[in-house]
Coordinates of C-alpha atoms and ligand atoms in Angstrom, one line a residue:
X865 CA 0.0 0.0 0.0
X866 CA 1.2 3.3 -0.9
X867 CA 1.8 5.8 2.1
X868 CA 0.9 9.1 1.4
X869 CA 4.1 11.3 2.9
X870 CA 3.0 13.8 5.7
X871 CA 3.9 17.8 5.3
X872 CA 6.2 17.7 8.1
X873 CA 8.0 14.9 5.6
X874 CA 7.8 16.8 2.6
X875 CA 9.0 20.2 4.2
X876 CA 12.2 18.3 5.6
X877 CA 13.2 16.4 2.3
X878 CA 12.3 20.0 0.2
X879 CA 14.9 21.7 2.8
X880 CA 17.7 19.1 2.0
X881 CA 17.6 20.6 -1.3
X882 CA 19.2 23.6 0.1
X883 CA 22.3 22.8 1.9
X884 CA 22.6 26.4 3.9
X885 CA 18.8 26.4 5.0
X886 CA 18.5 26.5 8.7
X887 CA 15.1 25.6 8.2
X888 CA 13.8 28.5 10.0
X889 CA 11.3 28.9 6.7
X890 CA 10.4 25.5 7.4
X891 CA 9.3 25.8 11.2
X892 CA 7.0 29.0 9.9
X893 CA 5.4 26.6 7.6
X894 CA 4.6 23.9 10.2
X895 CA 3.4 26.7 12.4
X896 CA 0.6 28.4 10.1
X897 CA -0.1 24.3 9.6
X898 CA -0.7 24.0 13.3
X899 CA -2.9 27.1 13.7
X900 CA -4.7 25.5 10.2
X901 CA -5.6 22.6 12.1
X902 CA -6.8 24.4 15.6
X903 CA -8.8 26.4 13.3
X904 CA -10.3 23.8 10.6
X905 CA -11.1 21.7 14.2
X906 CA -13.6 25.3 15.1
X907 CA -14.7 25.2 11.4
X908 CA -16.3 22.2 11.6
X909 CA -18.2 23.1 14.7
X910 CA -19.7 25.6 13.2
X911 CA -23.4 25.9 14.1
X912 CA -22.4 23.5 16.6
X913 CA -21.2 25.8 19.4
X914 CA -21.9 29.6 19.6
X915 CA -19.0 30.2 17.1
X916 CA -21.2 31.0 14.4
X917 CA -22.3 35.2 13.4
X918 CA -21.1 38.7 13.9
X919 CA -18.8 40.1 16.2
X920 CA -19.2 43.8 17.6
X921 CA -16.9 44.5 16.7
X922 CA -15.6 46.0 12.9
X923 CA -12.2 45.5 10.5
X924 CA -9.9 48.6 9.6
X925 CA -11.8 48.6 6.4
X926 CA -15.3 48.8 8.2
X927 CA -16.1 45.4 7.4
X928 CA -18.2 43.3 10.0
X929 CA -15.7 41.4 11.7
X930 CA -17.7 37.8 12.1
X931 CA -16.8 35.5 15.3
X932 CA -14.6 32.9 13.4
X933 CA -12.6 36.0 11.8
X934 CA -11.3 36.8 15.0
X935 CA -10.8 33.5 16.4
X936 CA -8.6 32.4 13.3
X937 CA -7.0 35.8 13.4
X938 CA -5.8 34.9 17.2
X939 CA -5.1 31.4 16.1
X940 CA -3.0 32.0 13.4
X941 CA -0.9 35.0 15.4
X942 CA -0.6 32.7 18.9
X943 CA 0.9 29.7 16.5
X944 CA 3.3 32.6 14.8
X945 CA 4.3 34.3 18.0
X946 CA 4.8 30.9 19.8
X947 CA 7.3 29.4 16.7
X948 CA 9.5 32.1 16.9
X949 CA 10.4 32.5 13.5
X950 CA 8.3 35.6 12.7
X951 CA 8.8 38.8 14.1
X952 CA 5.9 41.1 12.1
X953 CA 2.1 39.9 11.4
X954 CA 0.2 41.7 8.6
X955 CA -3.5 40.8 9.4
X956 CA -6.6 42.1 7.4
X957 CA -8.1 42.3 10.8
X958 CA -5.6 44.4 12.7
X959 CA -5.2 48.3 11.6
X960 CA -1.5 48.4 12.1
X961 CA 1.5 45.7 12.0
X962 CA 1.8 44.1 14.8
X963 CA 4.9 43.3 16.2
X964 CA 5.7 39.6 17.9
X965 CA 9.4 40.2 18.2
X966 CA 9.9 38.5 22.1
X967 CA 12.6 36.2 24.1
X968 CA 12.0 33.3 21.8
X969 CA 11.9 35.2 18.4
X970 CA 14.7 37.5 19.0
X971 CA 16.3 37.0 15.6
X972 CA 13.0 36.2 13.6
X973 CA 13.6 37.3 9.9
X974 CA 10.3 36.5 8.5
X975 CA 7.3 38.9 8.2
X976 CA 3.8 37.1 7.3
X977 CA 1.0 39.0 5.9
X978 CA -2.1 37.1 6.4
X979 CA -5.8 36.7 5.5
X980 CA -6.7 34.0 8.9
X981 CA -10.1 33.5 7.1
X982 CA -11.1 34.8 4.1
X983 CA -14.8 34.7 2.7
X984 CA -15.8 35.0 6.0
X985 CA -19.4 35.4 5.3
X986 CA -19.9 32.1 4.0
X987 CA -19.6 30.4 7.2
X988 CA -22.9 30.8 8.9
X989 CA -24.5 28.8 5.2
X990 CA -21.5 25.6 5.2
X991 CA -20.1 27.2 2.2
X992 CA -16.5 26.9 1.9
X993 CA -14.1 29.2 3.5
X994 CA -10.2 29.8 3.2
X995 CA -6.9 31.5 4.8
X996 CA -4.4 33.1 3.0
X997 CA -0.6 34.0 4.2
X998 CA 2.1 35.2 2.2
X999 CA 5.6 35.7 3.6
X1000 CA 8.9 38.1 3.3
X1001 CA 12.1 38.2 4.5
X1002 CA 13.2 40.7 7.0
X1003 CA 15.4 43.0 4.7
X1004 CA 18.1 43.4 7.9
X1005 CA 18.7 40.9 10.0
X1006 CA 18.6 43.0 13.1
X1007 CA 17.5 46.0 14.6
X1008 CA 14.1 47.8 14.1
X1009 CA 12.1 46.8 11.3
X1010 CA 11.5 49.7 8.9
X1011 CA 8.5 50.3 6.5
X1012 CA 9.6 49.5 3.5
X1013 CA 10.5 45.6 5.0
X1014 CA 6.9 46.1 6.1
X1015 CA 5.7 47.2 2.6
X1016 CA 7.8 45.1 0.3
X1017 CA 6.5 44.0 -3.2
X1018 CA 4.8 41.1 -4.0
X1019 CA 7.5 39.8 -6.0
X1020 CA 10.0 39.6 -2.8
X1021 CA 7.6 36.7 -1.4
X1022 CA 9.7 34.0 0.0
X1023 CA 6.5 32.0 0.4
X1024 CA 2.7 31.8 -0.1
X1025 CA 0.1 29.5 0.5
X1026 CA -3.6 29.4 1.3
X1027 CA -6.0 26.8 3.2
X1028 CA -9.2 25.7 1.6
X1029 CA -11.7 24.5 4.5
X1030 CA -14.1 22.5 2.3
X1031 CA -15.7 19.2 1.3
X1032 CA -12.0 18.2 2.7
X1033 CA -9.4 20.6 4.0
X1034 CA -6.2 21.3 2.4
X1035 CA -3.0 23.8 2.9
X1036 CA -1.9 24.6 -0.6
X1037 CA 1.7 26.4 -0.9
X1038 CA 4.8 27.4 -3.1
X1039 CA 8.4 28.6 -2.0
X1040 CA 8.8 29.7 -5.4
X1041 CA 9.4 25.8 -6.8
X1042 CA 6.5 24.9 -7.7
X1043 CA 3.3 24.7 -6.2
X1044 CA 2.1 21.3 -4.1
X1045 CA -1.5 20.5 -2.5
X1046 CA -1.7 19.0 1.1
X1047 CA -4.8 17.2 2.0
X1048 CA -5.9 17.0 6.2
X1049 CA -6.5 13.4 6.7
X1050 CA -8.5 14.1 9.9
X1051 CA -8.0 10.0 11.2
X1052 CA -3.9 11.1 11.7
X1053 CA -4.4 15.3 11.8
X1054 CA -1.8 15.4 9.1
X1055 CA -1.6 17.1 6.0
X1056 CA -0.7 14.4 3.2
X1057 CA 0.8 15.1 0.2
X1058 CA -2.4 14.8 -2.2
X1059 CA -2.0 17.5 -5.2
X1060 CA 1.8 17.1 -6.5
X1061 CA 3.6 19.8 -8.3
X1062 CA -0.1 21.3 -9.2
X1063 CA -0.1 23.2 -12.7
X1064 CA -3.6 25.3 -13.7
X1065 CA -4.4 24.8 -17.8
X1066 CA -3.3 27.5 -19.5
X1067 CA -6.8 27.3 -21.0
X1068 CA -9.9 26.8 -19.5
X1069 CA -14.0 27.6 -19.4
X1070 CA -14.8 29.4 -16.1
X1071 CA -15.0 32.7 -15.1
X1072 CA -15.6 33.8 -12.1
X1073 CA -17.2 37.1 -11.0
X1074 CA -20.1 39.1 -9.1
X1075 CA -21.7 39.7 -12.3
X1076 CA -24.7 41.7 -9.9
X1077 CA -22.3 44.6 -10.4
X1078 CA -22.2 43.8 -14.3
X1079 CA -23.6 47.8 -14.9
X1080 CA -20.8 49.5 -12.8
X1081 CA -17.6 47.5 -14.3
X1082 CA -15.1 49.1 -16.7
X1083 CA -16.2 48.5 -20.1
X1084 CA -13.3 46.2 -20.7
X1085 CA -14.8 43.6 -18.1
X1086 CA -18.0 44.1 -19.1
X1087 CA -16.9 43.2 -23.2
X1088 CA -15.0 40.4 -21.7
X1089 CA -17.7 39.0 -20.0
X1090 CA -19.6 39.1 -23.3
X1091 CA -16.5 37.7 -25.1
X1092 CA -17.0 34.5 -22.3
X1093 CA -20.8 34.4 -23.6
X1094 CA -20.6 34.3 -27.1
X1095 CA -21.4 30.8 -29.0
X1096 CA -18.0 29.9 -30.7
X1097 CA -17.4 25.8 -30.6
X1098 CA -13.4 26.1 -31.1
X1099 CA -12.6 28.2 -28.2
X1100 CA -15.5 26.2 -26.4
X1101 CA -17.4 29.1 -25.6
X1102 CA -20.2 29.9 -24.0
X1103 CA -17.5 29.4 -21.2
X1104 CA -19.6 28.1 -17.7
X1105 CA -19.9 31.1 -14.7
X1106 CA -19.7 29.7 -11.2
X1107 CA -18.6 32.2 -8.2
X1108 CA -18.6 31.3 -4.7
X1109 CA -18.1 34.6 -2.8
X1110 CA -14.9 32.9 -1.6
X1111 CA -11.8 33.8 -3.5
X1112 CA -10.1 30.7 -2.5
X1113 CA -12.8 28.7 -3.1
X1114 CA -13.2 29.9 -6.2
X1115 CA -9.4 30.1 -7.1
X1116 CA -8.8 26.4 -5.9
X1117 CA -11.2 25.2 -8.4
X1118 CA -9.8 27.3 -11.3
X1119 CA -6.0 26.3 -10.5
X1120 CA -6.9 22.8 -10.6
X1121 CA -10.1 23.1 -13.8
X1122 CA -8.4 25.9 -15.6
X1123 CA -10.3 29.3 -15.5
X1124 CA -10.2 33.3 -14.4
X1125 CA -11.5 34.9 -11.5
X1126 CA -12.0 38.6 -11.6
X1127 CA -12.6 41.5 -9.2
X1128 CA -12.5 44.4 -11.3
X1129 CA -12.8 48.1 -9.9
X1130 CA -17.0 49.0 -9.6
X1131 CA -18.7 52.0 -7.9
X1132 CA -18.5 51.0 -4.6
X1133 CA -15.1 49.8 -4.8
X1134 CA -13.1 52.2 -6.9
X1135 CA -9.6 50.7 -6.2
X1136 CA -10.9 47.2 -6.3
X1137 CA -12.2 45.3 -3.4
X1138 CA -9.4 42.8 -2.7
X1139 CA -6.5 43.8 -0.6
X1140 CA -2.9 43.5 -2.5
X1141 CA -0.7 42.7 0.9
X1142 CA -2.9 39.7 2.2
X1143 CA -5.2 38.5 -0.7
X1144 CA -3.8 39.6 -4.1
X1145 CA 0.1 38.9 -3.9
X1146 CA 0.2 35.5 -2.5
X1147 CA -2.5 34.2 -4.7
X1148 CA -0.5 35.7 -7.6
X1149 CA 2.5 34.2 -6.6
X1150 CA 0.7 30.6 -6.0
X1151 CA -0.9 31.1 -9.5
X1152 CA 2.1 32.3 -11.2
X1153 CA 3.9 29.4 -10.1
X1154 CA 1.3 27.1 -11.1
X1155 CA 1.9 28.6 -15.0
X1156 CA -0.7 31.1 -14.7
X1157 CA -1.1 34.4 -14.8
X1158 CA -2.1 37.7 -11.9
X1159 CA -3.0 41.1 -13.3
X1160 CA -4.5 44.5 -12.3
X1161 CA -5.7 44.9 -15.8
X1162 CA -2.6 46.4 -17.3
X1163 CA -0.3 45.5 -14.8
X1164 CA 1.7 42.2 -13.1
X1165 CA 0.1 41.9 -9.8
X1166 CA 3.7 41.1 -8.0
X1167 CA 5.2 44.1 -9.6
X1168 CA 2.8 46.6 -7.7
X1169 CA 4.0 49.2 -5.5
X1170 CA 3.0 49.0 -1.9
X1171 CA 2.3 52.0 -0.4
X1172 CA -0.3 50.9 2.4
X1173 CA -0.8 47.6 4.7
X1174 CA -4.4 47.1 3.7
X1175 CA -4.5 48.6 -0.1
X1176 CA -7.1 47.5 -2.5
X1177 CA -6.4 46.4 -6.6
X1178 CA -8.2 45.0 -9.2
X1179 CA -7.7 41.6 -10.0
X1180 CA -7.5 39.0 -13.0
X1181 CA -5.6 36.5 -11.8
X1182 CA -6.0 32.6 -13.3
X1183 CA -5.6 30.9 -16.5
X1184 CA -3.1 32.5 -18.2
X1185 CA -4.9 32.9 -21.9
X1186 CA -7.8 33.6 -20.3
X1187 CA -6.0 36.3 -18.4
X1188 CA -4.2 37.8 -21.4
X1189 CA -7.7 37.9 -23.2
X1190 CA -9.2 40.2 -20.5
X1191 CA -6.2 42.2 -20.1
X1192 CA -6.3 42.5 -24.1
X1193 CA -10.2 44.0 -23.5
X1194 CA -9.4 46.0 -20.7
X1195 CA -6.6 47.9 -22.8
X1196 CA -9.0 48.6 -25.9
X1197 CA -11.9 49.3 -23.7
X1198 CA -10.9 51.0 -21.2
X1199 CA -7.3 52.6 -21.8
X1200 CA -6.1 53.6 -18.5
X1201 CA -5.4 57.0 -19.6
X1202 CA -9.1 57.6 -19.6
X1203 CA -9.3 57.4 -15.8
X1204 CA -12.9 56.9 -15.2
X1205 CA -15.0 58.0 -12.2
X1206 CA -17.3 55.4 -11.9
X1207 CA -20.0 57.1 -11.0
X1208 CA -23.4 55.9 -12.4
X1209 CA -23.5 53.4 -15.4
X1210 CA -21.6 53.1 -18.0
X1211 CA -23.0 52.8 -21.3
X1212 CA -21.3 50.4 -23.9
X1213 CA -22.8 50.0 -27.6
Ligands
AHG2615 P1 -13.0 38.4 3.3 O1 -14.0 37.5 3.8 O2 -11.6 38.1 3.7 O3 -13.3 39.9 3.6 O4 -12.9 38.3 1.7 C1 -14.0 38.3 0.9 C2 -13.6 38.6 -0.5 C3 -13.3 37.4 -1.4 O5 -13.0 36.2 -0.8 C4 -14.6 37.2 -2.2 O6 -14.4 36.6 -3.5 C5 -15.1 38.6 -2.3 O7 -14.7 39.2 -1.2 C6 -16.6 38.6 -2.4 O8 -17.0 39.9 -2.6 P2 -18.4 40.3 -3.2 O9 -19.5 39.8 -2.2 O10 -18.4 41.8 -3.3 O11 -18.6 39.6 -4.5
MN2616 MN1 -10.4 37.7 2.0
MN2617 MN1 -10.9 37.7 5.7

């Protein structure tokens, strides 16, 4: 019988590849896998216990905080604080940084940004849920850490990965060598190696996107949606629309199916809805090393300036024909010279 090989294997055998590793990178990535597992166990009780609903509280960006976003927030920081090898946390739920630098991680040269549970409002309906974390070096190994090791690019990721808390729960991650799916066997509370070096078609037939806000988008995403719709047998369009409300969720199935997902700019979001730090880069960095493709529109997602810890940017990130299509639309349609206020509808012929 074939034994599947744990992550705490895997992440051992991947760090004799590098001879000077200390593993330090490692022992972050069994910590956020220890927190995953702490908070996949309250997942499951949801509904169960009183775990379930809003908060009181709200996020930075005014959002409802909901019960399980704070717990998983906690979780994830606890596990980070209590591994030592992280000395900064980036959190969608905390305004500012927060600092864990203490005795045990003194010398911690890792900064995580981190989304502990994204598509939060899907929990109180059993509709899958996810966390995202993305991770930098410290830029000086000692010493105070200064903004711009705070705000560093997407492309300066030393690691990514997301959790998927679904029909069965798996920690999905890249140190910039490919891209490798873990699934939780709950009988053993291990992650096994399920999803080897994971690739997303370069092709595929989903797109993904709140189409309710279909009269506020640019008119590039709304002729690429329309492009998607058309009859035309050899590109095997009418391409099929599913979105969850989950950007992991729906991300997970495109990496593995083939397909976009797109948050554009819209009225009510005029700089997009997604956050860059916490959301955008490490999915773009996941997805690019899967052989796809992350985009504002115009722009590589991991070349983006960061200027703030919780900025918003469009996104068309996925399948990376599909992704060139759009951007092609979104440069004829709407040139970003034109600058739109979206204000109102916009009328397209
Ligand atoms: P979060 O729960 O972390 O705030 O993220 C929710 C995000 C993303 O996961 C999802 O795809 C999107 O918001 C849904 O937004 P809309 O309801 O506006 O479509
Ligand atoms: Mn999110
Ligand atoms: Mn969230």
């Amino acid at each position: 019988m074939k034994v599947a090989k744990t992550l705490g294997q895997f992440i051992i055998e991947k760090q004799a590849d590098h001879p000077y590793a200390k593993g330090e990178l490692s022992r972050l990535l069994r910590d956020i896998g220890i927190a995953a597992k702490i908070v996949n166990r309250e997942i499951n009780k949801a509904g169960l216990m009183d775990n379930i609903g809003e908060a009181e509280t709200m996020n930075v960006q005014g959002e409802q905080q909901k019960k399980m976003d704070i717990y998983a927030n906690e979780q994830f920081i606890s596990a980070l604080q209590s591994g030592g090898e992280c000395c900064i946390v980036i959190s969608e739920e905390n305004n500012e940084y927060i600092n864990i630098e203490g005795e045990i991680s003194k010398d911690a040269k890792y900064i995580v940004a981190i989304d502990p549970l994204d598509g939060s409002s899907n929990i109180d309906v059993n509709v899958s849920v996810g966390t995202i974390f993305s991770v930098y070096r410290r830029k000086s190994p000692e010493g105070k850490v200064t903004p711009d090791e705070i705000l560093q690019k997407g492309v300066e990721q030393v690691a990514a990965g997301y959790l998927i808390y679904g029909s069965s729960t798996m920690l999905v991650y890249t140190t910039g060598k490919g891209v490798n799916g873990f699934t939780l066997d709950p009988s053993i509370g291990e992650f096994c190696l399920s999803h080897p070096n994971m690739r997303i078609p370069e092709d595929g037939i989903i797109y993904s996107i709140n189409e309710g806000y279909y009269t506020h988008f640019p008119d590039g995403v709304k002729k690429y949606i329309k492009y998607c719709q058309v009859e035309d047998k050899p590109t095997s369009r009418p391409y099929t629309s599913r979105y969850i409300g989950s950007m992991i969720a729906d991300m997970h199935r495109n990496i593995i199916l083939g397909g976009i997902y797109i948050y554009p700019v819209t009225a009510s979001a005029p700089n997009g809805k997604l956050r860059l730090v916490y959301e955008c880069n490490p999915m773009a960095f996941i997805v690019e090393q899967a052989g796809g493709k992350a985009s504002n529109g115009y722009q590589r997602i991991l070349d983006l300036e960061v200027t703030e810890l919780h900025q918003r940017t469009a996104i068309f990130i996925g399948s990376k024909n599909m992704v060139e299509k759009a951007e092609e639309m979104m440069a004829f349609f709407s040139p970003q010279q034109k600058k739109k206020t979206f204000e109102g509808d916009i009328v397209i012929q």
